[in-house]
XYZ file of C-alpha atoms in Angstrom:
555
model
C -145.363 -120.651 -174.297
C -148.889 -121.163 -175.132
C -149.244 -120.832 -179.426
C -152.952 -121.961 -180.028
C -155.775 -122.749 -178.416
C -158.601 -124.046 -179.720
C -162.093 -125.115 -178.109
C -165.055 -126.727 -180.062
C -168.761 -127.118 -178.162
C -167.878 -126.482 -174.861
C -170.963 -125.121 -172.056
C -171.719 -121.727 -174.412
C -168.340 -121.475 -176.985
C -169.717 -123.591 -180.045
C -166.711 -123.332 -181.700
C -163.384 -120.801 -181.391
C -159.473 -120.986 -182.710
C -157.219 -117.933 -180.726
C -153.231 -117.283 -180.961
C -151.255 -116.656 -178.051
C -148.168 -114.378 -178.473
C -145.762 -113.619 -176.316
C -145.637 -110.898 -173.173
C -148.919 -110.249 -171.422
C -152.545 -110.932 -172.639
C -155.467 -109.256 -171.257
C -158.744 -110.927 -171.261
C -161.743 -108.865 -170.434
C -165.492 -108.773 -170.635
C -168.673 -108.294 -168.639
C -169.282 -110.277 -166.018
C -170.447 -113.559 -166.541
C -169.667 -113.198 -170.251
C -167.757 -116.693 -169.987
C -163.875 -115.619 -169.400
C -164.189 -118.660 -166.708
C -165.799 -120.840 -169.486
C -162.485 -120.297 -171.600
C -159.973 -120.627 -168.845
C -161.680 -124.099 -167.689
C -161.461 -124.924 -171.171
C -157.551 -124.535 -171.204
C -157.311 -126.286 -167.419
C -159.170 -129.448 -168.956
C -156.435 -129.141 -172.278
C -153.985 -129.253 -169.355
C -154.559 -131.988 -167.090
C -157.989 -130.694 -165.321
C -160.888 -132.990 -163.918
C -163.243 -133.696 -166.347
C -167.464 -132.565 -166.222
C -169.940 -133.710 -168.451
C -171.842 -130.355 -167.814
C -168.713 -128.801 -169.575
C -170.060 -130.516 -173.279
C -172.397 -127.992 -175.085
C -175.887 -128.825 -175.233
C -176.608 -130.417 -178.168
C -172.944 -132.344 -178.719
C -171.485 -135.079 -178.518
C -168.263 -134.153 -176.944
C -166.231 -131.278 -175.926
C -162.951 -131.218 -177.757
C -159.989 -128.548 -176.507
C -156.264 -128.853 -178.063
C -153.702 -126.552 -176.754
C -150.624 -126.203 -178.536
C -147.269 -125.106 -177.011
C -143.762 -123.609 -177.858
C -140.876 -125.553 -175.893
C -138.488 -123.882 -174.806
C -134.427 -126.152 -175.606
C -134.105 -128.310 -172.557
C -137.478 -127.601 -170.886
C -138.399 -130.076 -168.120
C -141.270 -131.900 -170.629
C -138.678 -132.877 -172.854
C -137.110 -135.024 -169.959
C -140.470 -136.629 -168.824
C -141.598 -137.474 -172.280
C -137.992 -139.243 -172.957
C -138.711 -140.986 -169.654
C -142.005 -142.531 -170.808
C -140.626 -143.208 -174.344
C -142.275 -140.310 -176.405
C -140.351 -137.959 -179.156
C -140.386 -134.546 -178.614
C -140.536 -131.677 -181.226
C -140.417 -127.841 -180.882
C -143.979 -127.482 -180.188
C -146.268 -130.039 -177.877
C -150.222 -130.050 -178.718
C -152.230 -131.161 -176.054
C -155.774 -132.524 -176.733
C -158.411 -133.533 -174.540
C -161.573 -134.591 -175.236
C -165.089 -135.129 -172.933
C -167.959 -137.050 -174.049
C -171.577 -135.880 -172.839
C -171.666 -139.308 -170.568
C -168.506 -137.669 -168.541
C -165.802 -140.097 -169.924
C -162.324 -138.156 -171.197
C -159.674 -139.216 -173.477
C -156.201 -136.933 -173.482
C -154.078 -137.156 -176.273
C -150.121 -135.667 -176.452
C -149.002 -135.241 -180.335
C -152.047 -137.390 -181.445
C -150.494 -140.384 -179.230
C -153.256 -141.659 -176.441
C -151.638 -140.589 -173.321
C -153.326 -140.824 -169.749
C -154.687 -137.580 -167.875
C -151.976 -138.006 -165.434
C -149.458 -137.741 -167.851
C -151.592 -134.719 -169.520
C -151.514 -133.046 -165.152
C -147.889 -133.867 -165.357
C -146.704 -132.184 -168.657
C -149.618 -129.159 -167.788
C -147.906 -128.530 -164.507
C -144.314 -127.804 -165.895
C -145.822 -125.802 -169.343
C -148.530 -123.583 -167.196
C -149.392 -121.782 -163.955
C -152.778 -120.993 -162.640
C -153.027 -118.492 -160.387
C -156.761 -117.274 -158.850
C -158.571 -117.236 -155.626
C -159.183 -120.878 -155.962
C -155.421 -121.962 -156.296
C -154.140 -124.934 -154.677
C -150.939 -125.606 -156.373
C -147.663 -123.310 -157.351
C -146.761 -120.887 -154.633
C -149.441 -122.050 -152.345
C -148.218 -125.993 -152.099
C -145.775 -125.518 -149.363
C -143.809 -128.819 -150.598
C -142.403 -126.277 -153.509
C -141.556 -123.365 -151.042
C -138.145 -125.047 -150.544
C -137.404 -125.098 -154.524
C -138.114 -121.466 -155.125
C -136.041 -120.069 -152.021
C -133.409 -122.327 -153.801
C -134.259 -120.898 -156.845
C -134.493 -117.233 -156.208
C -131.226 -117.027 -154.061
C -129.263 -119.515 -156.416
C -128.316 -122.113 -154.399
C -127.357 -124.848 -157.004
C -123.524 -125.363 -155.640
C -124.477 -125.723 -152.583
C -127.436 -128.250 -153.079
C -125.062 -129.991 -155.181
C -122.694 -130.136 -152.591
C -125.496 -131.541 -149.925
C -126.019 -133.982 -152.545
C -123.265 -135.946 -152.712
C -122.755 -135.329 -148.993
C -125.939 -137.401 -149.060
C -125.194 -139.696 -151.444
C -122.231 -140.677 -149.816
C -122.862 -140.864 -146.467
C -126.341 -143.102 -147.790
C -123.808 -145.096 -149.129
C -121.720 -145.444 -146.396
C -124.602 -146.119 -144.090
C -126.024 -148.865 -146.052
C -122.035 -150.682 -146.468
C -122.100 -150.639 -142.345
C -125.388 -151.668 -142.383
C -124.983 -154.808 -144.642
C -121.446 -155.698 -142.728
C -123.393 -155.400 -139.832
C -126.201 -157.768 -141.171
C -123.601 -160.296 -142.544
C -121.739 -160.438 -139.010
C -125.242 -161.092 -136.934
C -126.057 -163.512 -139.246
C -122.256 -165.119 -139.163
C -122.722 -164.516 -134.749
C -125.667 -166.539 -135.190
C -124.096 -169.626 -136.947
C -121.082 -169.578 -135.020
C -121.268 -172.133 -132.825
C -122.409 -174.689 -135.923
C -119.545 -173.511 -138.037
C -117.001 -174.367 -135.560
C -118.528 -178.050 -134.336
C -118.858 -178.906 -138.314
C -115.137 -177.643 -138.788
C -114.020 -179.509 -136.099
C -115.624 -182.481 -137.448
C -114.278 -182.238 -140.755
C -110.895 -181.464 -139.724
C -110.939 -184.747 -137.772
C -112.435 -186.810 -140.669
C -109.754 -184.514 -143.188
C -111.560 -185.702 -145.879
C -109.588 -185.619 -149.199
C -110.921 -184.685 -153.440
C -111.383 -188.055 -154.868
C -110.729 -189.672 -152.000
C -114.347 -191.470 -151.869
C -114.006 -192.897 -155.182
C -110.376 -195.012 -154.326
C -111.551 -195.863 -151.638
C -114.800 -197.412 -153.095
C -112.530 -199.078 -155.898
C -109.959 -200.735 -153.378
C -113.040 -202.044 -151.588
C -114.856 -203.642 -154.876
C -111.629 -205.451 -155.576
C -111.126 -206.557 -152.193
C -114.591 -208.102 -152.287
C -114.036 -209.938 -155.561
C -110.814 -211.223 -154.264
C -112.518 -212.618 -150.744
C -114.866 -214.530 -152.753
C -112.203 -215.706 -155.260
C -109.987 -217.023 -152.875
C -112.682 -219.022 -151.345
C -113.351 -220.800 -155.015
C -109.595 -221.609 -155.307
C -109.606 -222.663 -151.550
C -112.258 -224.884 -152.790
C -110.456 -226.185 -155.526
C -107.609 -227.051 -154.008
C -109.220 -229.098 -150.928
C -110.523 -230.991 -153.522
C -107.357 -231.669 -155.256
C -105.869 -232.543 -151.710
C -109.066 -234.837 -150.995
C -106.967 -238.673 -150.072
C -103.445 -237.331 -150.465
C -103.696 -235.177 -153.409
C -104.367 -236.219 -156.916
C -100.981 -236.167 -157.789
C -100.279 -238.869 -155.213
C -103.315 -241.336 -156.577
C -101.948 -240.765 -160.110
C -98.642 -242.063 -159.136
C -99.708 -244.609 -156.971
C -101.634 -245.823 -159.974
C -98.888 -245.838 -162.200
C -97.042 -247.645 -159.822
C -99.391 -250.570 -159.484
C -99.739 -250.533 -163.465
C -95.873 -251.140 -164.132
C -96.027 -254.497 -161.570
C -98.789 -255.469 -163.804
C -97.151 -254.377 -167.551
C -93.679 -257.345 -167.006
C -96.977 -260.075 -167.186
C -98.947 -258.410 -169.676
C -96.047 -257.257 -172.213
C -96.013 -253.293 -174.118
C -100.199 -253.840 -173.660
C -100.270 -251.067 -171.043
C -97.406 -249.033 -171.774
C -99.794 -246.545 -173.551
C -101.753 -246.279 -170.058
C -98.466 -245.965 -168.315
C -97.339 -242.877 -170.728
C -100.618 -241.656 -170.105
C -100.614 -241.806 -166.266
C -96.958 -239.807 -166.538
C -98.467 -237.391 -168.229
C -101.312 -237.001 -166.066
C -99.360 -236.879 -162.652
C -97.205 -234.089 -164.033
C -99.787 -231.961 -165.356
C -101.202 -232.609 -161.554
C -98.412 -231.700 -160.173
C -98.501 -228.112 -162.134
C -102.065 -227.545 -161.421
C -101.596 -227.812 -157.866
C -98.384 -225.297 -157.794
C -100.466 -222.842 -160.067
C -102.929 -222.877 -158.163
C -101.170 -222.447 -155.039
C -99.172 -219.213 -156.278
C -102.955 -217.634 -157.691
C -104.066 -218.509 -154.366
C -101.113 -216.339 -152.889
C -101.440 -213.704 -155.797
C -104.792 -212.634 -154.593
C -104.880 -209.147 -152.352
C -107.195 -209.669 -149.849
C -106.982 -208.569 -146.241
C -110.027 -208.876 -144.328
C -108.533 -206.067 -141.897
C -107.465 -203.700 -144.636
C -111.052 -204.204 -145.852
C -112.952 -203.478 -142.537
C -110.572 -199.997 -142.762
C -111.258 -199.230 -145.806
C -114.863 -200.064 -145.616
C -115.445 -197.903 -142.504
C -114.029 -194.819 -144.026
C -116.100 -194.913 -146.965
C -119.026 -195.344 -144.598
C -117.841 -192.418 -142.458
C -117.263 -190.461 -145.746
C -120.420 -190.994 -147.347
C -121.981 -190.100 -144.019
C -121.020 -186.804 -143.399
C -121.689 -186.308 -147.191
C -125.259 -187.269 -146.445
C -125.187 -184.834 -143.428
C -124.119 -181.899 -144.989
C -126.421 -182.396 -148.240
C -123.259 -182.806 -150.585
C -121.519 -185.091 -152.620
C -118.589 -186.952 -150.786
C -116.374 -185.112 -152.777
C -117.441 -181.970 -151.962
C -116.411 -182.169 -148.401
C -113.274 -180.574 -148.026
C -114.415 -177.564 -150.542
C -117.208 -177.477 -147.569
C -114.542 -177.285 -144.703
C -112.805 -174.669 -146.801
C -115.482 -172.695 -147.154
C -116.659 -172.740 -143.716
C -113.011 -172.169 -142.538
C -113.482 -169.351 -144.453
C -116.695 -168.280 -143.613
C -115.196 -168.299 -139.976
C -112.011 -165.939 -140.718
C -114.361 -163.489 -142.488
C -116.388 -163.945 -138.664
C -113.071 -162.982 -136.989
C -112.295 -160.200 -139.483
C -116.060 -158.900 -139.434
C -115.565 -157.085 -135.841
C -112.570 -155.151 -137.719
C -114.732 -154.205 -140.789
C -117.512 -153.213 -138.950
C -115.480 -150.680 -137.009
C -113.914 -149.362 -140.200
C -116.784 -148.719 -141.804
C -118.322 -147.132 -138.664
C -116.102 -144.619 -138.720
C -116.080 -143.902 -142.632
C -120.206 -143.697 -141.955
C -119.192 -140.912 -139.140
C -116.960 -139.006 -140.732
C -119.530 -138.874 -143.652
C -121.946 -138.099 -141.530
C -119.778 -134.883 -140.328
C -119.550 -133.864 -144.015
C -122.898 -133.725 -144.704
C -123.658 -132.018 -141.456
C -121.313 -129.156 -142.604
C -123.247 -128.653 -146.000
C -126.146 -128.857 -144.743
C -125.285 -126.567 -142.380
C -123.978 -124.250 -145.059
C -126.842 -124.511 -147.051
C -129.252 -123.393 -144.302
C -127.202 -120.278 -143.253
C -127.446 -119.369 -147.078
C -131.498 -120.406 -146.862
C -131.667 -118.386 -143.572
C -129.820 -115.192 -145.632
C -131.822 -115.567 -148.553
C -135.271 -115.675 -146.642
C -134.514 -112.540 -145.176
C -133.725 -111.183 -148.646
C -136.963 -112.436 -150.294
C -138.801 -111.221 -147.405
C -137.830 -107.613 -148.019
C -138.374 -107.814 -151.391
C -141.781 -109.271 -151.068
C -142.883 -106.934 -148.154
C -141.737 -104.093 -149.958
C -144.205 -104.877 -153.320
C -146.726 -105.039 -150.807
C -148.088 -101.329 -149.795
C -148.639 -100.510 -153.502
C -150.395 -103.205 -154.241
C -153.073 -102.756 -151.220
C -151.323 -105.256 -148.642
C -149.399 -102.371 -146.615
C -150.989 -103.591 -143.422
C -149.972 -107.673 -144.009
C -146.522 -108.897 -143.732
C -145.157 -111.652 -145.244
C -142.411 -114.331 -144.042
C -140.565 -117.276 -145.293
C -139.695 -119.568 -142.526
C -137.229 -121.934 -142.267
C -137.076 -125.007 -139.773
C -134.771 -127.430 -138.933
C -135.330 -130.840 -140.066
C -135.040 -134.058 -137.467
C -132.310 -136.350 -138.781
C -134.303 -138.715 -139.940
C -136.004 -135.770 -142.198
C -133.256 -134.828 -143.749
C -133.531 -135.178 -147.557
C -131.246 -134.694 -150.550
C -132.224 -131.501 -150.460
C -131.261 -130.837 -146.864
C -132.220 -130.269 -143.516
C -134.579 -127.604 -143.385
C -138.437 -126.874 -143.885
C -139.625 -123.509 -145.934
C -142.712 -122.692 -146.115
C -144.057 -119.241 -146.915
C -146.217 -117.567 -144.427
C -148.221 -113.793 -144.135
C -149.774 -112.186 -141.306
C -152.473 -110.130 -143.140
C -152.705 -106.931 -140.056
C -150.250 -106.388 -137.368
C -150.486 -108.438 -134.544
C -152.199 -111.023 -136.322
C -150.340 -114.215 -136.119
C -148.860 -115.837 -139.128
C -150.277 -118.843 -141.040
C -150.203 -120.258 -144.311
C -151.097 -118.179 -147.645
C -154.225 -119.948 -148.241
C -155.575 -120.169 -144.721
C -155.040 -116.716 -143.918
C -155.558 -114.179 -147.040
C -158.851 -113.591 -148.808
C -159.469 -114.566 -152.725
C -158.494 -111.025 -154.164
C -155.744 -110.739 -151.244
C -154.289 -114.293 -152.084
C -153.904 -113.488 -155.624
C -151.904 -110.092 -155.098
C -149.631 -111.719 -152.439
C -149.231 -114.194 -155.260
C -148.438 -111.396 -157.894
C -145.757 -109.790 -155.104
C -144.229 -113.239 -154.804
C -143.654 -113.886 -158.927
C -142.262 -110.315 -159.177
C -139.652 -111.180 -156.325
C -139.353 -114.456 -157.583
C -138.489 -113.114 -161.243
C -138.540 -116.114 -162.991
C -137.498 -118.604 -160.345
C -139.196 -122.073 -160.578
C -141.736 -120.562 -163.168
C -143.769 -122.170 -165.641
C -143.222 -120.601 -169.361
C -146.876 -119.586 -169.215
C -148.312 -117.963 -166.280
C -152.566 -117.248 -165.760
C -153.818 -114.919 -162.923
C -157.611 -114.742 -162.998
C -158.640 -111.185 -161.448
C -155.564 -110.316 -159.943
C -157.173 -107.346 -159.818
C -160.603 -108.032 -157.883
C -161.674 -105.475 -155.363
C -158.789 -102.767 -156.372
C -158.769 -100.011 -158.689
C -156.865 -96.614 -159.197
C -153.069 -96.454 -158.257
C -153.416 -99.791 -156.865
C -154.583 -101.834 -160.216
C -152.565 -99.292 -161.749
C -149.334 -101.320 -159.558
C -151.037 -104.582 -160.285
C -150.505 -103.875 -164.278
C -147.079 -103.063 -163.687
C -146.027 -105.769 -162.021
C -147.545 -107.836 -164.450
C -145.946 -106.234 -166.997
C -142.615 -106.960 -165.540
C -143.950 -110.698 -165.239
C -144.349 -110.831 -168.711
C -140.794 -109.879 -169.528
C -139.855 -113.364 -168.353
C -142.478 -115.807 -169.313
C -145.714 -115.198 -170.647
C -148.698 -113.719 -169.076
C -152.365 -114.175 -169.379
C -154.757 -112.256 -167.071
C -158.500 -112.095 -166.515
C -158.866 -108.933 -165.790
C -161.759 -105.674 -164.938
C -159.222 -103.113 -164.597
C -158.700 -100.938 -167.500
C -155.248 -100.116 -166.181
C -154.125 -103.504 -165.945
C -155.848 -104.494 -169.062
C -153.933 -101.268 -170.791
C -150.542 -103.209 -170.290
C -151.466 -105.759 -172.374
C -149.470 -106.940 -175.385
C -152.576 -108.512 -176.729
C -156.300 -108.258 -176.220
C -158.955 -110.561 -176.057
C -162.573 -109.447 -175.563
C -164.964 -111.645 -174.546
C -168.648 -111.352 -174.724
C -171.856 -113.403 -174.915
C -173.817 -113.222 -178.423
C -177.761 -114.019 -178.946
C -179.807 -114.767 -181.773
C -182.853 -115.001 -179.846
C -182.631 -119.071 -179.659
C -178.656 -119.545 -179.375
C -176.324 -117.805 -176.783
C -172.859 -118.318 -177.633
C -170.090 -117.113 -176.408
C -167.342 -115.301 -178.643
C -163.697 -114.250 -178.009
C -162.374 -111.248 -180.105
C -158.652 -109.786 -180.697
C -158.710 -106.191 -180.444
C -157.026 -104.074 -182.637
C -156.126 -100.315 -181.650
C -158.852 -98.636 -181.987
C -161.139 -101.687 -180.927
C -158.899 -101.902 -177.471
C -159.430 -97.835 -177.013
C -162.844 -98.702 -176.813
C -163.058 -101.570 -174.918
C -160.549 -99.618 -172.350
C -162.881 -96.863 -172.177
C -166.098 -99.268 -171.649
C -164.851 -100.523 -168.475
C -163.398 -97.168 -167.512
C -167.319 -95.308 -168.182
C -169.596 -98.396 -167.960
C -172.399 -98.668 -170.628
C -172.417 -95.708 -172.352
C -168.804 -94.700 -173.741
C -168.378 -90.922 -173.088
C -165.139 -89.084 -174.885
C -163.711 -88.734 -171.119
C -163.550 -92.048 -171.173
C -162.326 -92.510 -174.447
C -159.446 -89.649 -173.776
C -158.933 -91.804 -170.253
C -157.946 -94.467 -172.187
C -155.714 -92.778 -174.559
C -153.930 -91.831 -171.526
C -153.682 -95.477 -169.657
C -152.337 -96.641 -173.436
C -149.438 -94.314 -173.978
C -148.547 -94.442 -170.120
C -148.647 -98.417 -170.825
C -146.450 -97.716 -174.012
């Protein structure tokens, strides 16, 4: 509910501070007193396009703040928690317009961007006139208040899920589906590198024993080619062992002339030729005691090569290549069990499907039912307020599949033919500015509270009517303004007798400044203002005792 507003140098209001209460609000004045200038002055507070021309000559900026009651749980609590803000119990909106044309918007003296100001504006306040474009004449909203007004909130939720889970479902086939082309596609590679692998059956670790048998093999060929070396030397004229004894021999011949002179050689020579002798036979066994086997080594060597290949092929380490024929063993089992999971989850997408089919198909029975309703109900407001020749309709179409929403399967829009035989079209291509506004009114008594905003403006509701008719008009207003609160612009003194509260507005002069001024009436002050726009100029006691009678019929 709108609390305060208050507007400082704006076109011809210099400066002006009114509270809102509850119920309906009246605001009246001559024409072209500047009940426009004040409603344009809220619309900016709210979210509104921003004008230069709107600053007062003479200032620097135009500055409006609009402060509002929430109501516990109100939609603007939930967007404000989405972008991060804290709320309170009351919300002031400022906005502010430079002379150059630039605009700032402010939420609880935080910086905040006109959209978000629109946003929050939209849910606390709505504007209804002859130049409406939003509300009840944006057909994308139709659907909400036939929702709304018939109570429909099982069944939507129903239609939800239905949704949700047949989305759900279609998306699971979808990506099974996805996963088994894209298996189809490798197929044919996944098989030859299987095959492959199986063949080689490559084994963890395997590369690395292999690799160490070979490196020892190698040291041990060239090894054994030293000690083969070795030992054809030693063998080189008989052997050394041989020479040594063969010396020895000649030596003792020699030692019975020459006496104990050479039996140190001799004992030497002994000692040589057996030492000889061992060296050989060691050498012989290390000889044997090497493991080389040039064929074991040509194996071994060509299935580290045909390891390390297939390693190289398939980007991996050598090791990795039996994980890799797992996993493409696996990859194609999943392959032969994809045709079954596909057709599983084909039929849980169909049988999903069916459920949401029924509730949508509930749901639009109950929309069908429920138009019908708020058609009679509409049509039915409209003879006293002037419309008797129009009718109204709210049609519902069915949706194409791929239309349907969360929110179901049908269209609504809300239609009027405005004399019989005309056809029907859309509100605001068919009715005329005072016409629009009363089909409007109709609607929002029907609607009685459904999808409304907690503050409601209809600027001259009332245009082009007067007598019973406006007399209807303030009625239904009335009854409005039992749900939410009202504000209306209004020249009828029987609409403006309603009224909870009063507002006159009025243009003042000094001679060199014209400024416009907003009063609250008292009584006595709304007697007379009632009977100035019941006589005209000149306030006559008919028209004063007119007006006591509009006020205690209003009472």
């Amino acid at each position: 509910m709108l609390l305060r507003l208050a507007i400082r140098d704006v076109v011809l209001i210099e400066r002006l501070d009114l509270d809102f209460a509850p119920g309906l609000t009246v605001l009246t004045g001559e024409t072209g007193a500047g009940k426009s200038i004040l409603l344009d002055s809220l619309g900016l507070a709210l979210g509104a396009r921003a004008d230069s021309g709107l600053v007062r000559p003479g200032a620097d900026q135009a500055v409006i703040s609009a402060e509002f009651a929430l109501p516990p749980g109100h939609a603007v609590e939930t967007l404000l928690r989405d972008q991060g803000w804290q709320t309170a119990d009351t919300l002031v909106l400022r906005r502010i317009v430079t002379k150059d044309g630039r605009s700032r918007a402010f939420v609880d003296d935080q910086s905040a961007s006109v959209g978000l100001l629109a946003q929050i504006g939209a849910l606390l306040m709505e504007a209804h006139g002859q130049h409406d474009d939003r509300g009840l004449l944006n057909p994308a909203g139709h659907r909400d208040l036939l929702d709304a007004f018939a109570g429909h909130a099982a069944l939507l939720a129903a239609v939800r899920e239905a949704h949700g889970a047949h989305a759900r479902a279609a998306a699971d086939l979808a990506a099974a589906e996805a996963k088994l082309q894209d298996a189809r596609r490798d197929e044919e590679y996944l098989r030859h590198v299987v095959a492959e692998l199986r063949q080689l059956g490559p084994e963890p670790g395997e590369e690395e024993k292999l690799a160490a048998e070979r490196h020892l093999m190698q040291e041990g060929a060239r090894a054994a080619g030293d000690l083969d070396e070795v030992a054809g030397m030693l063998a080189e004229s008989g052997g050394i062992e041989t020479r040594l004894r063969a010396a020895q021999r000649r030596l003792e011949r020699a030692a019975g002339r020459l006496g104990p002179q050479l039996e140190g050689v001799l004992n030497a020579l002994d000692r040589a030729a057996l030492e000889a002798e061992e060296a050989v036979s060691a050498l012989s066994a290390a000889r044997s005691a090497i493991a080389y086997d040039e064929r074991r080594l040509e194996i071994v060597e060509e299935r580290l090569f045909a390891l390390r290949a297939a390693a190289r092929k398939h980007h991996v380490q050598p090791d990795a290549l039996a994980g890799l024929a797992a996993e493409m063993e696996g990859r194609i089992a999943a392959l032969d069990a994809g045709e079954g999971r596909v057709g599983v989850l084909a039929a849980q997408r169909d049988e999903s499907r069916r459920h949401l089919v029924a509730a949508c198909a509930a749901l639009s029975r109950a929309r069908v039912e429920a138009a019908a309703r708020m058609d009679e109900g509409v049509n039915a407001e409209l003879d006293a307020l002037k419309l008797g020749k129009a009718k109204f309709r709210t049609r519902v179409e069915p949706l194409g599949d791929g239309q349907w929403t969360a929110d179901g399967a049908d269209r609504v829009t809300f239609e009027v033919a405005t004399n019989p035989g005309a056809p029907f079209g859309a509100l605001i291509k068919i009715a005329s500015g005072g016409e629009l506004a009363r089909f409007i009114l109709a609607l929002k008594v029907v609607l009685a509270g459904a999808g409304t905003a907690p503050t409601m403006v209809f600027d001259e509701v009332d245009r082009g009517i007067g007598g019973a008719v406006a007399d209807a008009v303030g009625d239904r207003l009335a009854r409005l303004a039992g749900n939410a609160q009202v504000l209306v612009v209004t020249h009828s003194p029987q609409v403006a007798a309603r009224g909870r509260q009063h507002f006159r507005i009025a243009k003042e002069t000094d001679g060199v400044t014209t400024r416009t001024e907003v009063v609250t009436l008292d009584k006595p002050a709304r007697r007379e203002e009632i009977a100035r726009m019941l006589s005209g100029a000149e306030i006559t006691a008919a028209a004063r005792a007119a007006a006591d009678a509009l006020l205690k019929a209003a009472r």
